[in-house]
mmCIF file of C-alpha atoms in Angstrom:
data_model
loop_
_atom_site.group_PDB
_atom_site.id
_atom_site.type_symbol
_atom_site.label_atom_id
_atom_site.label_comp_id
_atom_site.label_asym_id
_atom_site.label_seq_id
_atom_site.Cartn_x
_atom_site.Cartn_y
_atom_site.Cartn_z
ATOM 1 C CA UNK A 1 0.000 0.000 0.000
ATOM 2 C CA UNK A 2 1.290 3.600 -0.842
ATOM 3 C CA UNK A 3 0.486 5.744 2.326
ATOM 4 C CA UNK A 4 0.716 8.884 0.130
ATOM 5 C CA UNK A 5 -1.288 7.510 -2.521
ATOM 6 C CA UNK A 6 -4.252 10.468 -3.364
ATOM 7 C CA UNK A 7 -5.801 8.757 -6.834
ATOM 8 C CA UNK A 8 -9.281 9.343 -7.201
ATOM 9 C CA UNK A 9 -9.524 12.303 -4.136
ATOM 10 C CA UNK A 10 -10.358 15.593 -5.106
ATOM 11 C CA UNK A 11 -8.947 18.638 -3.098
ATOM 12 C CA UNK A 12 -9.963 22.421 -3.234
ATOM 13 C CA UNK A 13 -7.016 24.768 -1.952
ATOM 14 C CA UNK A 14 -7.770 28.649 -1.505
ATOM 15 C CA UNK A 15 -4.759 30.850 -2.107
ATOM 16 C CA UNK A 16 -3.195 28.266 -4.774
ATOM 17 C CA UNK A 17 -2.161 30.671 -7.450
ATOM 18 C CA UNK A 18 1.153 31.291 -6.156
ATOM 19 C CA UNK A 19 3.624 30.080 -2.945
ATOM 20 C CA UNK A 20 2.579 27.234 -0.104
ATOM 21 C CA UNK A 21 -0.988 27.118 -2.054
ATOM 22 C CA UNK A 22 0.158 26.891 -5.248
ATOM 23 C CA UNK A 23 2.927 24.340 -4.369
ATOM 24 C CA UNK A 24 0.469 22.433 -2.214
ATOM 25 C CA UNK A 25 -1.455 21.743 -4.888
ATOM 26 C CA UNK A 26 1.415 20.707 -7.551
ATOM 27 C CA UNK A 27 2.418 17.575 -4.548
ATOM 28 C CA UNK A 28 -1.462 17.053 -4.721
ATOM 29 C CA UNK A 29 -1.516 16.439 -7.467
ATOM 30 C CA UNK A 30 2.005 14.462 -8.467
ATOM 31 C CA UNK A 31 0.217 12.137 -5.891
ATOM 32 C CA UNK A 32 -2.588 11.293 -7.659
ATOM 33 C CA UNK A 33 -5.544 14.116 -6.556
ATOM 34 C CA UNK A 34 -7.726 16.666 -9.326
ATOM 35 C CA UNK A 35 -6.925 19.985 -7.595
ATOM 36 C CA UNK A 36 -9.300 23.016 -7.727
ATOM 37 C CA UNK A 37 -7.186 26.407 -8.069
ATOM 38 C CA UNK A 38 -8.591 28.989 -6.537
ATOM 39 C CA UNK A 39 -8.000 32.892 -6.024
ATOM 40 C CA UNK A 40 -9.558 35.870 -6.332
ATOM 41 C CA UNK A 41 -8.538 36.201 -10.190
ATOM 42 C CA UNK A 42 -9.489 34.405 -12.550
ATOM 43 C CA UNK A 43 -6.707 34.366 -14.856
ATOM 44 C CA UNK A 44 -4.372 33.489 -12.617
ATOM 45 C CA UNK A 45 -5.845 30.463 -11.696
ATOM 46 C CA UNK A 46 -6.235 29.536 -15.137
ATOM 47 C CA UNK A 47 -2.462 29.640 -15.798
ATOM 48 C CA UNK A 48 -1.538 27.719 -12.882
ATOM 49 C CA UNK A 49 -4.242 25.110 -13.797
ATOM 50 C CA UNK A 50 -2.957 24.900 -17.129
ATOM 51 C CA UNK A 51 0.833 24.460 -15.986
ATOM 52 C CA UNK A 52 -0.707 21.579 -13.799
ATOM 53 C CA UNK A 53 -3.163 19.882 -16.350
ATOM 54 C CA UNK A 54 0.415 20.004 -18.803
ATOM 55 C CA UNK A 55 2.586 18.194 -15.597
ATOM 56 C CA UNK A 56 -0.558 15.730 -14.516
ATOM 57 C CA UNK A 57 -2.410 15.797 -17.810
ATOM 58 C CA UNK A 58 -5.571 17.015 -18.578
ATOM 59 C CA UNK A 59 -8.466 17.388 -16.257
ATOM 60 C CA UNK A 60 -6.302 16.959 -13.702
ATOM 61 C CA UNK A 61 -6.521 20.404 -12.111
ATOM 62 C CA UNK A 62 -10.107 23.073 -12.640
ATOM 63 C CA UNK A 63 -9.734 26.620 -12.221
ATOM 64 C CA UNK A 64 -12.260 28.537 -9.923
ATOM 65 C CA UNK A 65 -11.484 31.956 -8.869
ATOM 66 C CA UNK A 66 -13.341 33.216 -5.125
ATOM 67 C CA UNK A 67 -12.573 35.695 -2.820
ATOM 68 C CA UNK A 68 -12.432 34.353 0.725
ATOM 69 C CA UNK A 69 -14.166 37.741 2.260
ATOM 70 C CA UNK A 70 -17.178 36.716 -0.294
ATOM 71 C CA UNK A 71 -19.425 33.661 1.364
ATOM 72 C CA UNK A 72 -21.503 33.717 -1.983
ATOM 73 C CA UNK A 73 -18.465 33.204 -3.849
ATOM 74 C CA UNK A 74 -17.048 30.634 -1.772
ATOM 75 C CA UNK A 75 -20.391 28.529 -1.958
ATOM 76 C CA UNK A 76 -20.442 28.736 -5.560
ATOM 77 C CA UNK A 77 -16.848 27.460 -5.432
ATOM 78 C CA UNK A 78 -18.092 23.791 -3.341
ATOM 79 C CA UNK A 79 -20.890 23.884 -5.735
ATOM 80 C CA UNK A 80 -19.237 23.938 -9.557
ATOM 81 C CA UNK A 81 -16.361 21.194 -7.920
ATOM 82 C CA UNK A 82 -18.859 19.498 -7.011
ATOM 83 C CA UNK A 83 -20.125 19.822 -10.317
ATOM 84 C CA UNK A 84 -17.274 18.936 -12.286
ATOM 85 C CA UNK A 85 -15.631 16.842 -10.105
ATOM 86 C CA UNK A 86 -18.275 15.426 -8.102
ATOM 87 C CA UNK A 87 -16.802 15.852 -4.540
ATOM 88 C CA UNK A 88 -14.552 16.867 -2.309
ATOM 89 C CA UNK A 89 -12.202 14.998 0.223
ATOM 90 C CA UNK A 90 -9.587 17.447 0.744
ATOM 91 C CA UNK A 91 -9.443 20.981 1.941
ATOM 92 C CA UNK A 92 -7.032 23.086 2.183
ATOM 93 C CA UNK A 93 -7.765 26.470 3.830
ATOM 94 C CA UNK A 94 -4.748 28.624 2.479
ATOM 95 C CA UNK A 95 -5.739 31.878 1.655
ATOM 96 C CA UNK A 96 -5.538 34.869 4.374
ATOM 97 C CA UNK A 97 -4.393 38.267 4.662
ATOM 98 C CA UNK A 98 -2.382 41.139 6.443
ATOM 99 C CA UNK A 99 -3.329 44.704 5.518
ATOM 100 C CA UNK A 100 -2.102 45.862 8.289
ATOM 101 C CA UNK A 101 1.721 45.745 10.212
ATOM 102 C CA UNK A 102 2.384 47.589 12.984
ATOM 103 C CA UNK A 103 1.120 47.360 17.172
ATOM 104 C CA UNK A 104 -2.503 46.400 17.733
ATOM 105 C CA UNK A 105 -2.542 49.910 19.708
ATOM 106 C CA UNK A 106 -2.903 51.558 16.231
ATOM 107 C CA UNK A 107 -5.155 49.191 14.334
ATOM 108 C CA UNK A 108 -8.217 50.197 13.183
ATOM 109 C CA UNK A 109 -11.743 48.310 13.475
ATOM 110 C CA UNK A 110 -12.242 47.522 10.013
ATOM 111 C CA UNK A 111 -8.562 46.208 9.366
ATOM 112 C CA UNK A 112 -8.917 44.230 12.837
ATOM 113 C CA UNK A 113 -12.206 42.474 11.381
ATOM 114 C CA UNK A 114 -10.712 42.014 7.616
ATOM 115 C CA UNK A 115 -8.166 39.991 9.530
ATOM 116 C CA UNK A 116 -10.498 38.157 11.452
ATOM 117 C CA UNK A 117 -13.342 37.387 9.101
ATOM 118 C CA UNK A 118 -10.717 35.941 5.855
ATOM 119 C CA UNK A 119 -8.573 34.285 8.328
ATOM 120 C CA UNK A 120 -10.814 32.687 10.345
ATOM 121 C CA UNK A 121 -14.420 32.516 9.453
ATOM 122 C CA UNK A 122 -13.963 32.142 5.587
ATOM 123 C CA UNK A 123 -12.457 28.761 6.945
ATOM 124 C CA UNK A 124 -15.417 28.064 8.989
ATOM 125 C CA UNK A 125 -17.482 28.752 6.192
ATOM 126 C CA UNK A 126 -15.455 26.678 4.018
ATOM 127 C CA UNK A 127 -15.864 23.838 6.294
ATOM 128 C CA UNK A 128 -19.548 24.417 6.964
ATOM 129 C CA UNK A 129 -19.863 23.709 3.406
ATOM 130 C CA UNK A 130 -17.942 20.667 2.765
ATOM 131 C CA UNK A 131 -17.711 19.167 6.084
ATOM 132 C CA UNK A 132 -21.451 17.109 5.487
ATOM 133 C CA UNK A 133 -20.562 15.199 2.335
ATOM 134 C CA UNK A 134 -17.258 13.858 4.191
ATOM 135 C CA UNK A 135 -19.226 12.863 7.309
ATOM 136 C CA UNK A 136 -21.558 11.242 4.918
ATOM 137 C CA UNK A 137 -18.808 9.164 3.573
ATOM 138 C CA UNK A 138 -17.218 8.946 6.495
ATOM 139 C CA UNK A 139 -13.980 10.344 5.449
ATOM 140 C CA UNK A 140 -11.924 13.642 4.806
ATOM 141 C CA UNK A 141 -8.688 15.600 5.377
ATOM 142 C CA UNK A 142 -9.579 19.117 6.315
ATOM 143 C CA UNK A 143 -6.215 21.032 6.713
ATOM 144 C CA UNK A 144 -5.912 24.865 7.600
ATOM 145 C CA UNK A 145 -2.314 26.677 7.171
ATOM 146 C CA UNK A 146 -1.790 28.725 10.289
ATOM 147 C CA UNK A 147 1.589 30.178 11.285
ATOM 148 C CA UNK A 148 3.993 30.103 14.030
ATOM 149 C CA UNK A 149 3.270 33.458 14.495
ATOM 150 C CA UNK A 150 0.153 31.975 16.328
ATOM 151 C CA UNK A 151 2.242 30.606 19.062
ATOM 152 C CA UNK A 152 4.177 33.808 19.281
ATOM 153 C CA UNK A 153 3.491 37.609 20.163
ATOM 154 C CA UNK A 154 5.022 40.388 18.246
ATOM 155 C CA UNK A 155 4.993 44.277 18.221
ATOM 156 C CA UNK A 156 4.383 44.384 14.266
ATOM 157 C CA UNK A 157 1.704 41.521 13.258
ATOM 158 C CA UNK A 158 -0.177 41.004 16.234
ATOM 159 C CA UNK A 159 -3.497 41.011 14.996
ATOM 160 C CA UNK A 160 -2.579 38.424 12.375
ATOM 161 C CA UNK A 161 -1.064 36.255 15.051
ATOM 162 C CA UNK A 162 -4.206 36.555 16.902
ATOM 163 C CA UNK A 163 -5.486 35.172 14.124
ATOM 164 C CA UNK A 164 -3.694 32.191 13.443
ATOM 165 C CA UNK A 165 -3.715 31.165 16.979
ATOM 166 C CA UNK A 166 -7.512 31.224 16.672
ATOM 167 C CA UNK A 167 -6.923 29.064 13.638
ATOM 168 C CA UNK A 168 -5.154 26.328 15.706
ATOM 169 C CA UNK A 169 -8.280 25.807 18.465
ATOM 170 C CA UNK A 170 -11.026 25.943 15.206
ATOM 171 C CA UNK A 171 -8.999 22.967 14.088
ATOM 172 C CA UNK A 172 -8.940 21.329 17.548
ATOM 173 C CA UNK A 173 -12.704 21.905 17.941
ATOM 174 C CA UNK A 174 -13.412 20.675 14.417
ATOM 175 C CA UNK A 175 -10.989 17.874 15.097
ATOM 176 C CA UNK A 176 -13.491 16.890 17.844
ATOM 177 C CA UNK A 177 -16.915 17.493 16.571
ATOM 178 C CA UNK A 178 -16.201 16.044 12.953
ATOM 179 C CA UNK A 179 -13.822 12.986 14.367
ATOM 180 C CA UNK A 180 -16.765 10.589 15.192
ATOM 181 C CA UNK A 181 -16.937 10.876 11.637
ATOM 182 C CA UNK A 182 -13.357 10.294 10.646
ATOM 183 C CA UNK A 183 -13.037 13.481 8.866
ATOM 184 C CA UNK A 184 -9.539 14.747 10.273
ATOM 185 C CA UNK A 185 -8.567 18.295 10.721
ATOM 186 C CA UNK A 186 -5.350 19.695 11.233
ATOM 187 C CA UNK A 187 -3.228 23.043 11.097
ATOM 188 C CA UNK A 188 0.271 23.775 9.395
ATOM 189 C CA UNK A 189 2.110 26.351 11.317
ATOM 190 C CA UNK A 190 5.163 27.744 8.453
ATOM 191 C CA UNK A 191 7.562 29.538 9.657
ATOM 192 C CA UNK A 192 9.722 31.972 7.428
ATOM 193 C CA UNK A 193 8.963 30.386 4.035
ATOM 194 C CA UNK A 194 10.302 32.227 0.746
ATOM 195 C CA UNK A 195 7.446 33.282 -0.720
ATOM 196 C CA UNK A 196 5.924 36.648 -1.744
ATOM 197 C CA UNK A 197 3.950 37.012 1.809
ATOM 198 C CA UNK A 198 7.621 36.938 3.636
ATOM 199 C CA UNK A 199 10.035 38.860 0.963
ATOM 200 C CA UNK A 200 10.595 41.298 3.545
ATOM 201 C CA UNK A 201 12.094 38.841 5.766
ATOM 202 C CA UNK A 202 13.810 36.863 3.596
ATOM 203 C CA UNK A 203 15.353 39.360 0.641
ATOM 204 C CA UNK A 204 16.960 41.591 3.997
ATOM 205 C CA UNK A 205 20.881 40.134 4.007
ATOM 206 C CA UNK A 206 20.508 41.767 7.897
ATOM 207 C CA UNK A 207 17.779 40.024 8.632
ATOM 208 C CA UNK A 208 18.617 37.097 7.017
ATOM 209 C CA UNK A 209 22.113 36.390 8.547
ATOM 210 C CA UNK A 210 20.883 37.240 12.250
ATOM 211 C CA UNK A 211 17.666 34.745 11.359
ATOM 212 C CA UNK A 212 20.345 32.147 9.635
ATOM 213 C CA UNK A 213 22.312 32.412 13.003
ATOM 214 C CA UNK A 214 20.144 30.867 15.162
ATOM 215 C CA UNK A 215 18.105 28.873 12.846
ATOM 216 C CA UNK A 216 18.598 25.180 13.737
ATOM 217 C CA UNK A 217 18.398 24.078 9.895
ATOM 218 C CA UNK A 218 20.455 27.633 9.101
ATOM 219 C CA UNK A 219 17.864 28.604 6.342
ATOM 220 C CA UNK A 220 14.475 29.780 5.889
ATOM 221 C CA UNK A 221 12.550 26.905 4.311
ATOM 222 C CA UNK A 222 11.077 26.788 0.879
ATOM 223 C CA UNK A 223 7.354 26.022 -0.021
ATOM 224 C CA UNK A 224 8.229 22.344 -0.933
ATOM 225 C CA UNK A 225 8.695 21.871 2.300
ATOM 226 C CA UNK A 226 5.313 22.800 3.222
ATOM 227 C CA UNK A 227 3.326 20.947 0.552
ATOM 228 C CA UNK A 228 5.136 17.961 1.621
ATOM 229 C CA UNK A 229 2.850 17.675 5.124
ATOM 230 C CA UNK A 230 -0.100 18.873 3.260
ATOM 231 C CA UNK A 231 0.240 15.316 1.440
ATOM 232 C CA UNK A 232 0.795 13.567 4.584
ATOM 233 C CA UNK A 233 -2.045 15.267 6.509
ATOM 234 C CA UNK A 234 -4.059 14.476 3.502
ATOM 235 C CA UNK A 235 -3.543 10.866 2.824
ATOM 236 C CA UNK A 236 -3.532 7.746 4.446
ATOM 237 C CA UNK A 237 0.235 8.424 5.815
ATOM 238 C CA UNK A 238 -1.944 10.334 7.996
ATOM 239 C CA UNK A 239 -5.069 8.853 8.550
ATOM 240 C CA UNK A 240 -4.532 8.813 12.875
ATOM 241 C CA UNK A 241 -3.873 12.385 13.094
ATOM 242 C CA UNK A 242 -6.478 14.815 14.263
ATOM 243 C CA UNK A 243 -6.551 18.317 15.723
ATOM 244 C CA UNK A 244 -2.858 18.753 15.377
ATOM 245 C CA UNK A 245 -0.936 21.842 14.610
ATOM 246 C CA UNK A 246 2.241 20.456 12.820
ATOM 247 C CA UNK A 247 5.421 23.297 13.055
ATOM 248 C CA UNK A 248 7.303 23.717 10.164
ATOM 249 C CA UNK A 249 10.070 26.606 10.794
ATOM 250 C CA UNK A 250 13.396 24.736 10.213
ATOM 251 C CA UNK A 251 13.427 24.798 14.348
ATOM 252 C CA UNK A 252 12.821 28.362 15.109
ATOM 253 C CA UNK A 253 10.233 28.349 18.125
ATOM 254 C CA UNK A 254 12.410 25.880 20.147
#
């Protein structure tokens, strides 16, 4: 038996035009799964579902743009997959957002509760939507990509942190409510990965030699190295873990 074998699953990932999400879905599918693409354009997500459906072969990966902050756009997402690809085993809650950096003493309401609502309850909507047809079959891999920032405080993104702390306990709770079930749900927590969302961090040679000198592994990581334990969490290799938040900073928060 191949633990990581995904043929015949289907998996929606939000945020999968470009860095973990995009390269979450590429391992998806090299391991067998038809991956929905999905951001807020469209034309984004039809080039990286092209570049996958070239790799994979046709039909392998659908393109359906949505913006997390839209629940109407999200549903219509679960329904045309369901549609054209006539369910959905996998989820992977990827998209979020920052717009704003600084301390929490200076953030308005409205940036407070953009953080809250497309970090948090898009993926309770999300789940609220697909959860029933995996309890129905009595099986599912629901996987939300938090952040180490959620175990940590900080004087710049502390709102966001706030927010992917809360993203750890909605996977606990699901965890428990949807286990009886044996739909699993875990978190991801990245740490400094080289994508777009972190080129701050990571294209600074000050920051990056005073990060690189206490870094365990010496190096930020890259988003292969996330997309590797979205497989796991997703497939059989998996199958006994639940509620989990699985770290993935190269050893930074010990």
């Amino acid at each position: 038996m191949n633990l990581f074998d995904l043929s015949g699953k289907v998996a929606v990932i939000t945020g999968s035009t470009k860095g973990i999400g995009k390269a979450a879905a590429e391992a998806l599918a090299e391991h067998g799964a038809k991956v929905v693409i999905s951001s807020r354009k469209q034309d984004a997500c039809d080039e990286v579902a092209a570049e996958i459906n070239a790799r994979f072969g046709d039909g392998t990966a659908i393109a359906i743009a949505a913006s997390i902050s839209d629940k109407d756009a999200l549903q219509a997402l679960v329904d045309e997959t369901r549609a054209l690809f006539g369910r959905i085993d996998i989820l992977v809650c990827n998209a979020a957002s920052n717009p704003y950096y600084g301390p929490l003493a200076g953030i308005s309401d409205d940036q407070f509760r953009k953080i809250l609502d497309n970090n948090i309850l898009a993926n309770h909507w999300l789940v609220q939507m697909i959860a029933p047809e995996m309890r129905e079959r009595r099986d599912g891999s629901i996987i939300i990509v938090s952040s180490i920032g959620g175990l940590r405080g900080s004087p710049m993104i502390g709102a966001y942190n706030v927010s992917k702390a809360a993203d750890m306990q909605l996977a606990r709770n699901l965890a428990v409510e949807l286990g009886p079930d044996n739909v699993r749900v875990n978190c991801i927590a990245p740490g400094v990965i080289k994508t777009d969302f972190a080129r701050a961090l990571w294209e600074d040679p000050d920051r990056v030699k005073a990060m690189h000198s206490v870094l365990p592994l010496r190096r930020f990581g890259e988003v292969e190295d996330v997309a590797g334990a979205v497989v796991f969490l997703a497939s059989r290799a998996g199958a006994y873990i639940t509620g989990q938040s699985i770290v993935i900073d190269g050893g930074t928060t010990i």
